Amino acid sequence: MRKATLVIFAAVNQATAFNLPNLSNIFKPPTTSAASIKQPNNDESQLLQAISNTGNGKDADLETQSRVLSIVRRMETSATPKPTLLSDPVEAKILDGDWFLQYTAPSEIEGKEAGDGDNNKWVAVDASEGDSNIETPQFVGAGAVSAGGIKVDTSENVAKQSFDIENTRVTNEVKTGLGLVTVGGTIRQSATVPLRAIVAFDIGKLSLDIGPTIDFSFLFDIRAAIK
């Protein structure tokens, strides 16, 4: 994204980069204890309402996209993420576990420049990864995710992202019409943008509903070798 994809998650290449909005309490699966369930505040409720029935962002019109960007900006302003979120293992524990994708959309509204007419709109951090040879182009897909150049439509499919902080790994799973697509790799903090996670994908599999499991992990090695 650089500009990015606002995801309420987002990814790019091998390695891949994605920025983390401060939405860490919204999309966690509920716990079994009713007393421990966090009640959403007004902005959280508005955000959940805005992204509902949008096919994970694919069917969101320009007005909805603009509204979502403004709400996310307000949330980050009122509860700014710590820049050490990805570097401090204790703080990073809040990311541990399974997350379910709710929405993806471009971080810039079609036909509008960043910040044009709306100073409260969320804007992706534009910064290269220096000599790391990591591409961070804008991913303009809506209702889709991309990992290592492999794009998967999530508008009608459940997409799960699992963080394993202790082993510094992340795994993405998307159920498609053919079967379960799984990609995973190691994560590290960006050297230029503290809240950007860099993912070096090394595992890719398609578990067919009917048939064998296809391992396409070698594609990530090929992409890395030709960069």
mmCIF file of C-alpha atoms in Angstrom:
data_model
loop_
_atom_site.group_PDB
_atom_site.id
_atom_site.type_symbol
_atom_site.label_atom_id
_atom_site.label_comp_id
_atom_site.label_asym_id
_atom_site.label_seq_id
_atom_site.Cartn_x
_atom_site.Cartn_y
_atom_site.Cartn_z
ATOM 1 C CA MET A 1 0.000 0.000 0.000
ATOM 2 C CA ARG A 2 2.071 2.964 -0.026
ATOM 3 C CA LYS A 3 -0.437 4.420 -0.343
ATOM 4 C CA ALA A 4 -1.867 1.266 1.295
ATOM 5 C CA THR A 5 -4.898 -0.844 1.415
ATOM 6 C CA LEU A 6 -6.962 -0.115 4.451
ATOM 7 C CA VAL A 7 -7.664 -3.586 5.707
ATOM 8 C CA ILE A 8 -8.906 -4.001 8.647
ATOM 9 C CA PHE A 9 -5.974 -5.749 7.124
ATOM 10 C CA ALA A 10 -3.519 -5.407 4.174
ATOM 11 C CA ALA A 11 -0.599 -7.081 2.464
ATOM 12 C CA VAL A 12 1.734 -6.875 -0.496
ATOM 13 C CA ASN A 13 4.735 -8.949 -1.825
ATOM 14 C CA GLN A 14 7.572 -11.383 -0.851
ATOM 15 C CA ALA A 15 8.479 -9.923 1.491
ATOM 16 C CA THR A 16 5.142 -8.236 1.969
ATOM 17 C CA ALA A 17 4.315 -5.135 3.950
ATOM 18 C CA PHE A 18 1.164 -4.090 5.726
ATOM 19 C CA ASN A 19 0.272 -1.258 8.086
ATOM 20 C CA LEU A 20 -1.651 -1.943 11.269
ATOM 21 C CA PRO A 21 -4.559 0.363 12.081
ATOM 22 C CA ASN A 22 -5.292 0.561 15.802
ATOM 23 C CA LEU A 23 -8.279 -1.785 15.688
ATOM 24 C CA SER A 24 -6.906 -4.370 18.044
ATOM 25 C CA ASN A 25 -9.990 -4.768 20.185
ATOM 26 C CA ILE A 26 -12.688 -4.913 17.524
ATOM 27 C CA PHE A 27 -12.307 -8.083 15.538
ATOM 28 C CA LYS A 28 -11.034 -10.535 18.100
ATOM 29 C CA PRO A 29 -13.288 -13.576 18.537
ATOM 30 C CA PRO A 30 -15.447 -13.216 21.680
ATOM 31 C CA THR A 31 -14.263 -14.968 24.821
ATOM 32 C CA THR A 32 -16.426 -17.416 26.701
ATOM 33 C CA SER A 33 -16.759 -15.067 29.660
ATOM 34 C CA ALA A 34 -19.568 -12.552 29.140
ATOM 35 C CA ALA A 35 -18.018 -10.226 31.706
ATOM 36 C CA SER A 36 -14.808 -10.009 29.686
ATOM 37 C CA ILE A 37 -16.462 -9.003 26.388
ATOM 38 C CA LYS A 38 -15.540 -5.423 25.506
ATOM 39 C CA GLN A 39 -18.525 -3.260 24.638
ATOM 40 C CA PRO A 40 -17.852 -1.268 21.436
ATOM 41 C CA ASN A 41 -17.665 2.498 21.757
ATOM 42 C CA ASN A 42 -19.500 4.824 19.395
ATOM 43 C CA ASP A 43 -16.774 4.889 16.735
ATOM 44 C CA GLU A 44 -16.408 1.109 16.832
ATOM 45 C CA SER A 45 -20.171 0.686 16.446
ATOM 46 C CA GLN A 46 -20.230 3.138 13.546
ATOM 47 C CA LEU A 47 -17.334 1.344 11.865
ATOM 48 C CA LEU A 48 -18.935 -2.079 12.193
ATOM 49 C CA GLN A 49 -22.192 -0.673 10.831
ATOM 50 C CA ALA A 50 -20.424 1.043 7.929
ATOM 51 C CA ILE A 51 -18.583 -2.086 6.764
ATOM 52 C CA SER A 52 -21.492 -4.492 7.196
ATOM 53 C CA ASN A 53 -23.085 -5.927 4.045
ATOM 54 C CA THR A 54 -20.248 -4.661 1.844
ATOM 55 C CA GLY A 55 -18.857 -8.046 0.817
ATOM 56 C CA ASN A 56 -15.713 -7.387 2.876
ATOM 57 C CA GLY A 57 -15.414 -4.050 1.069
ATOM 58 C CA LYS A 58 -16.025 -5.200 -2.509
ATOM 59 C CA ASP A 59 -19.494 -3.635 -2.665
ATOM 60 C CA ALA A 60 -18.664 -0.480 -0.667
ATOM 61 C CA ASP A 61 -19.556 2.663 -2.595
ATOM 62 C CA LEU A 62 -17.362 5.789 -2.536
ATOM 63 C CA GLU A 63 -19.411 7.344 0.267
ATOM 64 C CA THR A 64 -18.937 4.249 2.442
ATOM 65 C CA GLN A 65 -15.208 4.100 1.673
ATOM 66 C CA SER A 66 -14.818 7.748 2.667
ATOM 67 C CA ARG A 67 -16.816 7.250 5.863
ATOM 68 C CA VAL A 68 -14.727 4.230 6.874
ATOM 69 C CA LEU A 69 -11.458 6.112 6.345
ATOM 70 C CA SER A 70 -12.725 8.993 8.505
ATOM 71 C CA ILE A 71 -13.859 6.712 11.336
ATOM 72 C CA VAL A 72 -10.547 4.845 11.363
ATOM 73 C CA ARG A 73 -8.690 8.155 11.468
ATOM 74 C CA ARG A 74 -10.723 9.268 14.505
ATOM 75 C CA MET A 75 -10.041 5.980 16.245
ATOM 76 C CA GLU A 76 -6.297 6.177 15.652
ATOM 77 C CA THR A 77 -6.220 9.791 16.802
ATOM 78 C CA SER A 78 -8.031 9.027 20.048
ATOM 79 C CA ALA A 79 -6.001 5.881 20.774
ATOM 80 C CA THR A 80 -2.667 6.190 19.013
ATOM 81 C CA PRO A 81 -0.864 2.841 18.691
ATOM 82 C CA LYS A 82 2.520 2.652 20.379
ATOM 83 C CA PRO A 83 5.417 2.591 17.897
ATOM 84 C CA THR A 84 6.831 -0.354 19.868
ATOM 85 C CA LEU A 85 3.789 -2.554 19.200
ATOM 86 C CA LEU A 86 5.731 -4.747 16.774
ATOM 87 C CA SER A 87 9.105 -4.606 18.517
ATOM 88 C CA ASP A 88 8.121 -5.340 22.111
ATOM 89 C CA PRO A 89 7.089 -9.014 22.497
ATOM 90 C CA VAL A 90 4.947 -8.184 25.535
ATOM 91 C CA GLU A 91 2.997 -5.464 23.724
ATOM 92 C CA ALA A 92 2.782 -7.579 20.566
ATOM 93 C CA LYS A 93 0.936 -10.281 22.509
ATOM 94 C CA ILE A 94 -2.254 -8.309 21.904
ATOM 95 C CA LEU A 95 -1.973 -9.418 18.269
ATOM 96 C CA ASP A 96 -1.592 -13.102 19.152
ATOM 97 C CA GLY A 97 -4.348 -15.407 17.959
ATOM 98 C CA ASP A 98 -6.874 -15.515 15.129
ATOM 99 C CA TRP A 99 -8.331 -12.483 13.359
ATOM 100 C CA PHE A 100 -11.128 -12.516 10.808
ATOM 101 C CA LEU A 101 -11.115 -10.129 7.871
ATOM 102 C CA GLN A 102 -14.078 -7.767 7.771
ATOM 103 C CA TYR A 103 -13.173 -5.201 5.131
ATOM 104 C CA THR A 104 -10.558 -4.208 2.564
ATOM 105 C CA ALA A 105 -10.512 -1.141 0.343
ATOM 106 C CA PRO A 106 -8.022 1.266 -1.227
ATOM 107 C CA SER A 107 -6.662 3.856 1.187
ATOM 108 C CA GLU A 108 -7.430 6.615 -1.300
ATOM 109 C CA ILE A 109 -10.873 7.382 -2.683
ATOM 110 C CA GLU A 110 -11.141 7.215 -6.457
ATOM 111 C CA GLY A 111 -10.709 10.660 -7.990
ATOM 112 C CA LYS A 112 -9.538 12.259 -4.734
ATOM 113 C CA GLU A 113 -6.018 12.984 -3.629
ATOM 114 C CA ALA A 114 -4.861 12.015 -0.124
ATOM 115 C CA GLY A 115 -6.291 14.471 2.357
ATOM 116 C CA ASP A 116 -8.245 16.317 -0.363
ATOM 117 C CA GLY A 117 -11.142 18.033 1.381
ATOM 118 C CA ASP A 118 -10.987 15.824 4.437
ATOM 119 C CA ASN A 119 -8.226 16.328 6.981
ATOM 120 C CA ASN A 120 -9.750 13.619 9.162
ATOM 121 C CA LYS A 121 -9.352 10.858 6.589
ATOM 122 C CA TRP A 122 -6.957 7.996 7.294
ATOM 123 C CA VAL A 123 -3.944 8.193 4.976
ATOM 124 C CA ALA A 124 -1.394 5.425 4.493
ATOM 125 C CA VAL A 125 2.222 6.117 5.372
ATOM 126 C CA ASP A 126 4.273 6.487 2.209
ATOM 127 C CA ALA A 127 7.778 5.174 2.890
ATOM 128 C CA SER A 128 10.079 2.777 1.104
ATOM 129 C CA GLU A 129 11.953 -0.054 2.757
ATOM 130 C CA GLY A 130 15.304 1.325 1.673
ATOM 131 C CA ASP A 131 17.754 -1.297 0.453
ATOM 132 C CA SER A 132 15.589 -4.225 1.522
ATOM 133 C CA ASN A 133 14.297 -4.687 -2.054
ATOM 134 C CA ILE A 134 10.735 -4.925 -0.754
ATOM 135 C CA GLU A 135 7.990 -3.567 -2.982
ATOM 136 C CA THR A 136 5.256 -1.530 -1.309
ATOM 137 C CA PRO A 137 2.949 -0.482 -4.174
ATOM 138 C CA GLN A 138 -0.614 0.545 -3.580
ATOM 139 C CA PHE A 139 -2.946 -2.445 -3.585
ATOM 140 C CA VAL A 140 -6.261 -1.150 -4.909
ATOM 141 C CA GLY A 141 -8.323 -4.295 -4.479
ATOM 142 C CA ALA A 142 -11.583 -4.181 -2.561
ATOM 143 C CA GLY A 143 -12.941 -7.301 -0.934
ATOM 144 C CA ALA A 144 -9.684 -9.114 -1.675
ATOM 145 C CA VAL A 145 -6.272 -9.835 -0.173
ATOM 146 C CA SER A 146 -2.851 -10.333 -1.733
ATOM 147 C CA ALA A 147 0.115 -12.294 -0.399
ATOM 148 C CA GLY A 148 3.327 -12.653 -2.318
ATOM 149 C CA GLY A 149 1.522 -11.489 -5.452
ATOM 150 C CA ILE A 150 -1.225 -14.103 -5.066
ATOM 151 C CA LYS A 151 -4.592 -12.331 -4.987
ATOM 152 C CA VAL A 152 -7.653 -14.032 -3.490
ATOM 153 C CA ASP A 153 -11.235 -12.722 -3.552
ATOM 154 C CA THR A 154 -12.636 -12.602 -0.016
ATOM 155 C CA SER A 155 -15.959 -10.902 -0.743
ATOM 156 C CA GLU A 156 -17.907 -14.111 -0.164
ATOM 157 C CA ASN A 157 -15.296 -16.134 1.703
ATOM 158 C CA VAL A 158 -14.067 -16.304 5.270
ATOM 159 C CA ALA A 159 -10.507 -15.003 5.598
ATOM 160 C CA LYS A 160 -8.522 -15.675 8.772
ATOM 161 C CA GLN A 161 -5.165 -14.263 9.818
ATOM 162 C CA SER A 162 -3.317 -15.941 12.693
ATOM 163 C CA PHE A 163 -0.413 -14.330 14.552
ATOM 164 C CA ASP A 164 2.116 -16.468 16.413
ATOM 165 C CA ILE A 165 4.153 -13.802 18.187
ATOM 166 C CA GLU A 166 6.434 -16.215 20.041
ATOM 167 C CA ASN A 167 7.628 -17.729 16.757
ATOM 168 C CA THR A 168 7.318 -14.438 14.792
ATOM 169 C CA ARG A 169 5.032 -15.943 12.175
ATOM 170 C CA VAL A 170 1.734 -15.091 10.539
ATOM 171 C CA THR A 171 -0.602 -17.395 8.606
ATOM 172 C CA ASN A 172 -3.466 -16.411 6.309
ATOM 173 C CA GLU A 173 -6.268 -18.813 5.419
ATOM 174 C CA VAL A 174 -9.044 -18.166 2.892
ATOM 175 C CA LYS A 175 -11.778 -20.627 2.012
ATOM 176 C CA THR A 176 -12.492 -20.536 -1.730
ATOM 177 C CA GLY A 177 -14.690 -22.466 -4.114
ATOM 178 C CA LEU A 178 -11.817 -24.831 -4.859
ATOM 179 C CA GLY A 179 -10.575 -25.353 -1.335
ATOM 180 C CA LEU A 180 -8.577 -23.771 1.465
ATOM 181 C CA VAL A 181 -5.749 -21.412 0.463
ATOM 182 C CA THR A 182 -3.035 -21.074 3.124
ATOM 183 C CA VAL A 183 -0.021 -18.773 2.996
ATOM 184 C CA GLY A 184 2.369 -18.014 5.822
ATOM 185 C CA GLY A 185 5.734 -16.565 6.664
ATOM 186 C CA THR A 186 7.918 -14.788 9.171
ATOM 187 C CA ILE A 187 7.149 -11.252 10.353
ATOM 188 C CA ARG A 188 9.347 -8.392 11.471
ATOM 189 C CA GLN A 189 8.952 -4.702 12.171
ATOM 190 C CA SER A 190 9.661 -2.301 9.321
ATOM 191 C CA ALA A 191 12.862 -0.305 9.691
ATOM 192 C CA THR A 192 11.166 2.829 8.352
ATOM 193 C CA VAL A 193 7.544 2.640 9.571
ATOM 194 C CA PRO A 194 7.209 1.226 13.117
ATOM 195 C CA LEU A 195 3.616 0.068 12.624
ATOM 196 C CA ARG A 196 4.328 -1.660 9.322
ATOM 197 C CA ALA A 197 4.852 -5.405 9.490
ATOM 198 C CA ILE A 198 7.104 -7.019 6.904
ATOM 199 C CA VAL A 199 6.150 -10.584 6.005
ATOM 200 C CA ALA A 200 8.521 -12.946 4.192
ATOM 201 C CA PHE A 201 6.161 -15.598 2.856
ATOM 202 C CA ASP A 202 7.631 -19.080 2.649
ATOM 203 C CA ILE A 203 4.588 -21.372 2.773
ATOM 204 C CA GLY A 204 1.778 -21.601 0.231
ATOM 205 C CA LYS A 205 -0.760 -24.407 -0.107
ATOM 206 C CA LEU A 206 -4.122 -25.083 -1.727
ATOM 207 C CA SER A 207 -6.019 -27.887 -0.014
ATOM 208 C CA LEU A 208 -8.581 -28.921 -2.630
ATOM 209 C CA ASP A 209 -12.058 -29.870 -1.467
ATOM 210 C CA ILE A 210 -11.849 -32.775 -3.887
ATOM 211 C CA GLY A 211 -8.331 -33.944 -4.541
ATOM 212 C CA PRO A 212 -4.831 -33.505 -3.152
ATOM 213 C CA THR A 213 -3.119 -30.569 -1.467
ATOM 214 C CA ILE A 214 -1.109 -28.460 -3.915
ATOM 215 C CA ASP A 215 2.073 -26.951 -2.481
ATOM 216 C CA PHE A 216 3.095 -23.742 -4.275
ATOM 217 C CA SER A 217 5.640 -22.558 -1.695
ATOM 218 C CA PHE A 218 8.357 -22.639 -4.364
ATOM 219 C CA LEU A 219 6.743 -19.620 -6.050
ATOM 220 C CA PHE A 220 7.837 -17.413 -3.170
ATOM 221 C CA ASP A 221 11.440 -18.599 -3.597
ATOM 222 C CA ILE A 222 11.288 -17.821 -7.329
ATOM 223 C CA ARG A 223 9.890 -14.337 -6.724
ATOM 224 C CA ALA A 224 12.626 -13.632 -4.164
ATOM 225 C CA ALA A 225 15.345 -14.890 -6.510
ATOM 226 C CA ILE A 226 14.346 -12.666 -9.450
ATOM 227 C CA LYS A 227 13.997 -9.398 -7.461
#
